[in-house]
Short mmCIF file of C-alpha atoms in Angstrom, two decimals:
data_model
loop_
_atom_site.label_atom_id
_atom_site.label_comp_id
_atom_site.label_asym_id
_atom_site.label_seq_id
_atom_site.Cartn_x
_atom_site.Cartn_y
_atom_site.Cartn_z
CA UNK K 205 -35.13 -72.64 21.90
CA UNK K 206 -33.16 -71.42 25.25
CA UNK K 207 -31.47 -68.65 25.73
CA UNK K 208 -28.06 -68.54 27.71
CA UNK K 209 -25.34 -65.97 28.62
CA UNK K 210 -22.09 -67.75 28.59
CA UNK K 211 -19.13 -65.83 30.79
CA UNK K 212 -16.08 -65.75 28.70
CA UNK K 213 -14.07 -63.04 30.30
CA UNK K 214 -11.46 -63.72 28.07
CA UNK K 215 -9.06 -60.90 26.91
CA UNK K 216 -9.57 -60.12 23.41
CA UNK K 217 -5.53 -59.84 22.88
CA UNK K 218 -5.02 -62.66 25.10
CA UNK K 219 -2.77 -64.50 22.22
CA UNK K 220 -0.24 -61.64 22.13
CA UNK K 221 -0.16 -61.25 25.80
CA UNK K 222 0.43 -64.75 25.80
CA UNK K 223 3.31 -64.58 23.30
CA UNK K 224 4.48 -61.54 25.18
CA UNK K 225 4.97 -63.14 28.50
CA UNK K 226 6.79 -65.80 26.96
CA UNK K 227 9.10 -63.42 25.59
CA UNK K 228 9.47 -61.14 28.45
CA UNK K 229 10.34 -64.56 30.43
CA UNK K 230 13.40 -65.22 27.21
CA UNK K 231 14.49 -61.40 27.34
CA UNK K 232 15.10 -61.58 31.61
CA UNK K 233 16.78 -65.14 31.47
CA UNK K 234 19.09 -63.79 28.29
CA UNK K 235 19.98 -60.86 30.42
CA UNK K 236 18.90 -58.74 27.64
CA UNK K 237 17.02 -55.02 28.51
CA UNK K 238 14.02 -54.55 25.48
CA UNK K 239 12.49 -51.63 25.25
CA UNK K 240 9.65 -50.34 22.44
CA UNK K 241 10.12 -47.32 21.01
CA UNK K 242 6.77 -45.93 20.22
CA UNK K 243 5.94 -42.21 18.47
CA UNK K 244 4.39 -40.59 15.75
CA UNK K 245 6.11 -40.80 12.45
CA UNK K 246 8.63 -38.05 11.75
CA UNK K 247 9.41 -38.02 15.69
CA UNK K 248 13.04 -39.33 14.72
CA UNK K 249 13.21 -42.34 16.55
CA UNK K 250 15.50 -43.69 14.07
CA UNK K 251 17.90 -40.79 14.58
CA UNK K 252 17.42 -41.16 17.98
CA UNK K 253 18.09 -45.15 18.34
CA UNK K 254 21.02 -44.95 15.60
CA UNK K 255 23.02 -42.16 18.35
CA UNK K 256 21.69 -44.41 21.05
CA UNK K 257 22.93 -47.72 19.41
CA UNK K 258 26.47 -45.68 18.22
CA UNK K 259 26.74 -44.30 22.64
CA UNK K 260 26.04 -47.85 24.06
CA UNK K 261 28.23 -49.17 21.03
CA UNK K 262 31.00 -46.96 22.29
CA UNK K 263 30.80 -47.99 25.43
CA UNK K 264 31.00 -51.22 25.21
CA UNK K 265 27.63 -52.56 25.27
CA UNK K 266 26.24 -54.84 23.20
CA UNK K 267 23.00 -53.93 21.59
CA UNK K 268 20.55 -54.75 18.11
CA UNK K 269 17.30 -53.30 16.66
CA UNK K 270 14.37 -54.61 14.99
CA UNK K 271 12.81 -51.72 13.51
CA UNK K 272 9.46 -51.83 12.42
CA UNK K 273 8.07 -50.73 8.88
CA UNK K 274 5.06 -50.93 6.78
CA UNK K 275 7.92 -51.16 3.61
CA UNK K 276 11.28 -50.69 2.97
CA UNK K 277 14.16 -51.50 4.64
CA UNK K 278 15.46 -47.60 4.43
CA UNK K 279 15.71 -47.29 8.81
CA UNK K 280 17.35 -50.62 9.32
CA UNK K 281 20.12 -49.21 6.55
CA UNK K 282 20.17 -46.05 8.62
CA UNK K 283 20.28 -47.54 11.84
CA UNK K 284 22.79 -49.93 11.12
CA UNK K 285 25.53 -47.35 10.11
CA UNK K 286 25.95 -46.88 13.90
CA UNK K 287 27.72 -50.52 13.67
CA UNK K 288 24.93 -52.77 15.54
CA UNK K 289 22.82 -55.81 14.31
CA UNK K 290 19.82 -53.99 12.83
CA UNK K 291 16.80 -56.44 11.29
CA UNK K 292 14.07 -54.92 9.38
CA UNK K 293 9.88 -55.88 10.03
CA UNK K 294 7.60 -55.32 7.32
CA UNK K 295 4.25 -55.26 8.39
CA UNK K 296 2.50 -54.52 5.20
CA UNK K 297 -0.18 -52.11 6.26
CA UNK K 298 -0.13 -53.50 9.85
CA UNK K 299 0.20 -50.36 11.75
CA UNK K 300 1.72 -51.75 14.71
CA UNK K 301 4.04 -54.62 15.75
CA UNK K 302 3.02 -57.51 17.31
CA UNK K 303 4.78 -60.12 19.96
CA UNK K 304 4.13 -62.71 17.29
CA UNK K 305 6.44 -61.04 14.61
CA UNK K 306 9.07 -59.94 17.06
CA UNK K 307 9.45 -63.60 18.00
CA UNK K 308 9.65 -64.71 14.26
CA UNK K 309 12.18 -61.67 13.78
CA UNK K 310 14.59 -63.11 16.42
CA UNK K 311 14.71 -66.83 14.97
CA UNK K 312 17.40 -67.38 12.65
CA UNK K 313 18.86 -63.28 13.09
CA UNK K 314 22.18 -64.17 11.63
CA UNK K 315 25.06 -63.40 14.01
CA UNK K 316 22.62 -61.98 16.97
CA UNK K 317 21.20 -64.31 19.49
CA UNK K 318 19.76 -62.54 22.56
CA UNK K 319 22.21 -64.25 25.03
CA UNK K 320 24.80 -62.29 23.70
CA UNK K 321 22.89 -59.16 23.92
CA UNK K 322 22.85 -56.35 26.52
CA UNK K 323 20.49 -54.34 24.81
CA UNK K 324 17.30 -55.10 21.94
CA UNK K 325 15.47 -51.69 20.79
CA UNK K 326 12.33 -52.29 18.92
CA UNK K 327 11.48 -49.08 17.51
CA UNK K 328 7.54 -49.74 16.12
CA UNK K 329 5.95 -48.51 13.32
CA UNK K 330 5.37 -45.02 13.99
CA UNK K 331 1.75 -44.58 15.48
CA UNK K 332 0.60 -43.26 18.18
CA UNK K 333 -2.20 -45.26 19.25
CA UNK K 334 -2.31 -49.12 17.76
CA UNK K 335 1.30 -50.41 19.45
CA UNK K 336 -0.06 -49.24 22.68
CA UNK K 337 -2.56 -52.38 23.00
CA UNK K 338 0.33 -54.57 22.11
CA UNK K 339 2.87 -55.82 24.50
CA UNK K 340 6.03 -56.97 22.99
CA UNK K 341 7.35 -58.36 26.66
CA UNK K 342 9.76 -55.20 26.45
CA UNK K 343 10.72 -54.07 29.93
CA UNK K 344 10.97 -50.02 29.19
CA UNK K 345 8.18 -48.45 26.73
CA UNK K 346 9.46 -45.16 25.74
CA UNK K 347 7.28 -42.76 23.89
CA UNK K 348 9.00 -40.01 21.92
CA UNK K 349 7.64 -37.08 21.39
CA UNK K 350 9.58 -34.11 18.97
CA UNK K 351 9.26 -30.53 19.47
CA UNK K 352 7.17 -30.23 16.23
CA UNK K 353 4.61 -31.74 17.46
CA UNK K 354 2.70 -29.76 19.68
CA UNK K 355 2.95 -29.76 23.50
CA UNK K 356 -0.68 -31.43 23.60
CA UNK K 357 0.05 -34.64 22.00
CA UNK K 358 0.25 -36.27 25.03
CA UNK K 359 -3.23 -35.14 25.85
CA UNK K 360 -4.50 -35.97 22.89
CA UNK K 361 -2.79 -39.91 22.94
CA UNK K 362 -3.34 -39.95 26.31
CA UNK K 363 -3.20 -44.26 26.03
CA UNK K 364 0.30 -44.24 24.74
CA UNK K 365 2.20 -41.77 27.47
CA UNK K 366 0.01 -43.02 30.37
CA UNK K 367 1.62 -46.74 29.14
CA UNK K 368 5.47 -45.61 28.85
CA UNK K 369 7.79 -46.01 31.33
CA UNK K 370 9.76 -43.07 30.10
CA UNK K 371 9.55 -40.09 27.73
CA UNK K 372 11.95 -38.62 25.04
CA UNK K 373 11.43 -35.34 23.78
CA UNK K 374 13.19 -34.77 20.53
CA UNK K 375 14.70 -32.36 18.11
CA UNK K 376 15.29 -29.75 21.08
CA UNK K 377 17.68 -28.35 19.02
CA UNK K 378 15.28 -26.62 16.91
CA UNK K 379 12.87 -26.00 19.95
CA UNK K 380 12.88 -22.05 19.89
CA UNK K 381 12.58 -21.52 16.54
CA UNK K 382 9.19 -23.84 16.59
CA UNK K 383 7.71 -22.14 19.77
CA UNK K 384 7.92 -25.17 21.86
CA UNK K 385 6.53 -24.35 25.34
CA UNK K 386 8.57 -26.36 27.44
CA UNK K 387 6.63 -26.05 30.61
CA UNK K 388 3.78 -26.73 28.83
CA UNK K 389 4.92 -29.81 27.04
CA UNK K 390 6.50 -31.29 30.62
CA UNK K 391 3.22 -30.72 32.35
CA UNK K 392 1.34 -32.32 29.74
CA UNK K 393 3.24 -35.72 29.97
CA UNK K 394 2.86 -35.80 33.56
CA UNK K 395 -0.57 -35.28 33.58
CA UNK K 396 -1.07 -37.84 31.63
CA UNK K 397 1.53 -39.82 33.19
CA UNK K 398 2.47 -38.89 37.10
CA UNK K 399 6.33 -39.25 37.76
CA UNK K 400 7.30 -40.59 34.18
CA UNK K 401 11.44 -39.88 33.51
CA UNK K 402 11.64 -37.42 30.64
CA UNK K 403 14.37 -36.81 28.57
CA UNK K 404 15.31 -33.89 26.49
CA UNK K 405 17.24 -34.72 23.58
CA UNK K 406 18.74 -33.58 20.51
CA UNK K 407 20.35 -36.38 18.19
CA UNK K 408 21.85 -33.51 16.50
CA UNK K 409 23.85 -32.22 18.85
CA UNK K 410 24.19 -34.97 21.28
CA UNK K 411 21.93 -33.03 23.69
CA UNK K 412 20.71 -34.99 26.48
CA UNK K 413 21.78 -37.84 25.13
CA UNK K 414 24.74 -38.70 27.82
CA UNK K 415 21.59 -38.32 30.39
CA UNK K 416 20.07 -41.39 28.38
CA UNK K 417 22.26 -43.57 27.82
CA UNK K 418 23.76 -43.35 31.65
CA UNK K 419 19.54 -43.86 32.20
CA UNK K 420 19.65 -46.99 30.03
CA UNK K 421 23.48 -48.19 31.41
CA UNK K 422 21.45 -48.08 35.09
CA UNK K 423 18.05 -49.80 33.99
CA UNK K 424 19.93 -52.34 32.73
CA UNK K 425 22.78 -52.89 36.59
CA UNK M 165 -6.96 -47.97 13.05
CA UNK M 166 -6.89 -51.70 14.16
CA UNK M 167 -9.62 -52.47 15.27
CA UNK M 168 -10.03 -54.89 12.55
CA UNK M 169 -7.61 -57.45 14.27
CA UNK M 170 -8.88 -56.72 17.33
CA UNK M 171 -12.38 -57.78 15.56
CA UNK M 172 -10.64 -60.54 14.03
CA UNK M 173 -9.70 -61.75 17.40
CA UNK M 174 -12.94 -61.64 18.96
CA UNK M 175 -14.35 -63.80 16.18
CA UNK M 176 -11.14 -66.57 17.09
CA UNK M 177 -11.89 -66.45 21.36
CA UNK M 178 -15.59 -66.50 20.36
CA UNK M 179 -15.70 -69.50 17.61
CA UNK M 180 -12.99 -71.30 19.92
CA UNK M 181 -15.60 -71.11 23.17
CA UNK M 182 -18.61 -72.15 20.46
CA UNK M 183 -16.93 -75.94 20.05
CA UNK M 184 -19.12 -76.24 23.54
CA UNK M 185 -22.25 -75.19 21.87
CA UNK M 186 -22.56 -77.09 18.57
CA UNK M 187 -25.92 -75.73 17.62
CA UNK M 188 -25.75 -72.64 19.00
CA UNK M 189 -26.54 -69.01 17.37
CA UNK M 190 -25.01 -66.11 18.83
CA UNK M 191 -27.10 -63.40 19.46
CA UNK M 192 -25.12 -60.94 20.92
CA UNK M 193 -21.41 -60.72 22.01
CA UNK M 194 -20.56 -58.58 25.01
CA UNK M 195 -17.10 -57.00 25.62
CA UNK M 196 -15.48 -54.31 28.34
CA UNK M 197 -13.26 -51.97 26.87
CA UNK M 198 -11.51 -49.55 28.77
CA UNK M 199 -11.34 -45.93 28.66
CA UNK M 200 -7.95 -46.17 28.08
CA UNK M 201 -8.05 -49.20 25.68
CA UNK M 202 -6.94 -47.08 22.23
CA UNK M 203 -10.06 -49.04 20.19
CA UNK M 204 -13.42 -46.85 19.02
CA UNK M 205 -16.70 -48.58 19.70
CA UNK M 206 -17.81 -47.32 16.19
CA UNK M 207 -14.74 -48.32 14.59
CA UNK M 208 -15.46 -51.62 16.17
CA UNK M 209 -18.82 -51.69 15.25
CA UNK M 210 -18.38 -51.53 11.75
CA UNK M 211 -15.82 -53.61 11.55
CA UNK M 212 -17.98 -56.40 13.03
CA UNK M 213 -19.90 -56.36 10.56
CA UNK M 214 -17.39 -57.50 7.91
CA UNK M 215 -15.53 -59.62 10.11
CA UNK M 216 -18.05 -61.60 11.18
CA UNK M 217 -19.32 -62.38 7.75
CA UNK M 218 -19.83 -66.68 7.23
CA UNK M 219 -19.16 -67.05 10.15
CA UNK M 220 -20.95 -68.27 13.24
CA UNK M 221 -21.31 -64.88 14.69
CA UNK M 222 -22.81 -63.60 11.51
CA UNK M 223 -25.93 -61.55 12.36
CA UNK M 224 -25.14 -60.93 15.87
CA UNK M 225 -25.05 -57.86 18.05
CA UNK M 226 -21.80 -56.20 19.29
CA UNK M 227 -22.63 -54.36 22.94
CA UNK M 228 -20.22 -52.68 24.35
CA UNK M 229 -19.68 -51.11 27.40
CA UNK M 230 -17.35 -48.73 28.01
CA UNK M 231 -15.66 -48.45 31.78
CA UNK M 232 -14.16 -45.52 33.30
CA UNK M 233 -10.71 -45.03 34.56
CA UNK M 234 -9.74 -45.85 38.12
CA UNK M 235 -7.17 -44.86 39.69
CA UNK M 236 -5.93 -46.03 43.57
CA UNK M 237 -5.15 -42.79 45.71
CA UNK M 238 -2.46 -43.43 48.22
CA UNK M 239 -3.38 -39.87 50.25
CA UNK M 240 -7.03 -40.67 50.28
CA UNK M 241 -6.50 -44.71 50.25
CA UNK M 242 -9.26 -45.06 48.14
CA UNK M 243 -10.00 -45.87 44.67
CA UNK M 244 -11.34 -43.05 42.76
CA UNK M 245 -12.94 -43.17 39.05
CA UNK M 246 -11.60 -40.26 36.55
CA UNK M 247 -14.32 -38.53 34.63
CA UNK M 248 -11.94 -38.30 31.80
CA UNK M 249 -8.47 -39.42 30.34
CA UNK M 250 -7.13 -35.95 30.10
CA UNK M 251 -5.38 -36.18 33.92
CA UNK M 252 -4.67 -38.53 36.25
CA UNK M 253 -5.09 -36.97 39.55
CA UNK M 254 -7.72 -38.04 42.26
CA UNK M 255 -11.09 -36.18 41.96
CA UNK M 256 -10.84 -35.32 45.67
CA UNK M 257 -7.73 -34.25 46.79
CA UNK M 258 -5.85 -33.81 43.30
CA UNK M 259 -2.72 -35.89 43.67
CA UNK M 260 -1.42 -37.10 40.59
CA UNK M 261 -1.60 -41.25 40.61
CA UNK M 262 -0.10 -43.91 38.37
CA UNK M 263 -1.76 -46.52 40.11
CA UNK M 264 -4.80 -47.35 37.20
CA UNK M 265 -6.89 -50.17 38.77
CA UNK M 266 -9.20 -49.94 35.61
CA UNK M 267 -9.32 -48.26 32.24
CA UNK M 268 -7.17 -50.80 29.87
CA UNK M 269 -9.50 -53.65 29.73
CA UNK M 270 -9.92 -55.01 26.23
CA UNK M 271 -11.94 -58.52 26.75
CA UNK M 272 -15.30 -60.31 25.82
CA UNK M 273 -16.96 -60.26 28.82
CA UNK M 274 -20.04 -62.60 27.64
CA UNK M 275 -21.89 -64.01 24.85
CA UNK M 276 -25.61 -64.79 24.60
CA UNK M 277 -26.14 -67.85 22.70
CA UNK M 278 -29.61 -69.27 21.19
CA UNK M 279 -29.75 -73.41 21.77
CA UNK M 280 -32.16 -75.66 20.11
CA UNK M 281 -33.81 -77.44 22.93
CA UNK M 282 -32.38 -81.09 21.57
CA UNK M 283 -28.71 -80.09 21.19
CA UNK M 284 -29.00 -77.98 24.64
#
């Protein structure tokens, strides 16, 4: 009998990486900005992404959503009232999306093909943690945050915000009624996150949201 | 919680690299999992267990060691390790960084396999 250490140094999520890249390398020569929408659930990311798709909609842009779900199809209904392509994923109990079922989700999307998009939002399963080991080749990860929550939550998920390329707090509409410490909640995300763009938003009243999409119309010149 | 798939992976890279070693037993498997890598090593632990189950890495260890986050300083130039994930600032001079040189690393970094002498 022998004994013998075999290097593998192989990354354990190297399939989805792989699938990412590819995808990242289809998004940049469609001319199509992605970005992952990852938060908690009962952020509003849906509310969020439906005034988001309605703004860029309104503007001109062209922009779709694969929204991501354990079941029902209830957010891509919602979402798609603001006029874009919306296409439900079910995962089924996966809590997170993967770069394998976004590609499968853009094959045979009837009347979208990413060409003819400015804009694809992916807004994952809502979960804090899982989605941020998976790469979905988007350029922008934004992770949402509402004023509900609790001004540590990006201390206490410190993998997700330290991934994102820029925040979104939510619901700042009902902000002083739920004690949200402002201060607080800003100095949390960049501690966990030096220099990351936040935005304060309220999908209710269209607070902050101008800031956004003029954030999104630059990331994408 | 899904640290089953990322189980489920490591069983896939590992039985893949085994084609190489057709009589082999693994004794242990050996990965490097960053600080900021969003798995837990019990989590992972337990589901090794069950994911491993008839198949060839049923029975072996799981080690797994854990590496600190490190972040590049541009005031100091230097690369400094963070004791924790709770701030992202360099130990020495406290500037806040973004540039992680270590701390999301989810890989197998070895296995140690048992060979009969005649197949080795």
């Amino acid at each position: 009998m022998t004994t013998r250490i075999v290097e593998l140094r192989r990354g354990i999520l190297k399939k989805n990486d792989e699938l990412a890249a590819e995808l990242r390398t289809r998004y940049t020569a469609a001319g199509a900005l992605v970005l992952n929408l990852v938060s908690s659930p009962g952020t509003g990311k849906t509310e969020f992404l439906q005034h988001t798709l309605t703004d860029l909609l309104a503007r001109g842009k062209r922009a779709a959503a694969l929204v991501g779900d354990l079941e029902t199809d209830n957010d891509a209904r919602r979402l798609a009232a603001s006029g874009a392509p919306v296409r439900q994923i079910n995962t089924h109990g996966i809590c997170h999306l993967d770069a394998e079922m976004i590609g499968k989700h853009l094959e045979g999307w009837e009347g979208v093909s990413l060409d003819q998009l400015d804009y694809l939002f992916i807004e994952n399963v809502g979960n804090l943690v899982c989605p941020s080991s998976y790469d979905l080749g988007e350029k922008i990860r934004v992770a949402l945050l509402s004023v509900t929550e609790g001004e540590d939550k990006p201390l206490k998920y410190p993998t997700l915000f330290n991934s994102a390329d820029a925040a979104v707090i939510t619901k700042m509409d009902i902000a002083e009624p739920c004690g949200f410490d402002r201060e607080l909640a800003l100095k949390n995300i960049n501690e966990i996150r030096p220099g990351i763009r936040i935005f304060e938003t309220s999908a209710k009243t269209g607070a902050g949201m101008d800031e956004w999409v003029e954030y999104l119309v630059k990331a994408r010149a | 919680m899904h640290e089953l798939s990322v189980v489920s992976s490591i069983v896939d890279v590992v039985t893949e690299s085994l084609a190489a070693y057709p009589g082999a037993r693994v004794v242990e498997v050996r990965l490097k999992v960053g600080a900021l890598a969003s798995v837990v090593r019990e989590s992972l632990e337990f589901c090794y267990e069950i994911a491993t189950k008839e198949t060839r890495l049923e029975g072996s260890r799981l080690e797994v060691k854990v590496l600190p986050v490190v972040i590049h300083c541009a005031v100091c130039n230097q690369d400094a390790e963070l004791e924790g994930v709770q701030s992202f600032r360099c130990p020495k001079c406290d500037e806040p960084s973004y540039d992680l040189r270590q701390g999301r690393e989810l890989e197998i970094d070895s296995i140690e396999i048992d060979e009969d002498e005649e197949t080795a």
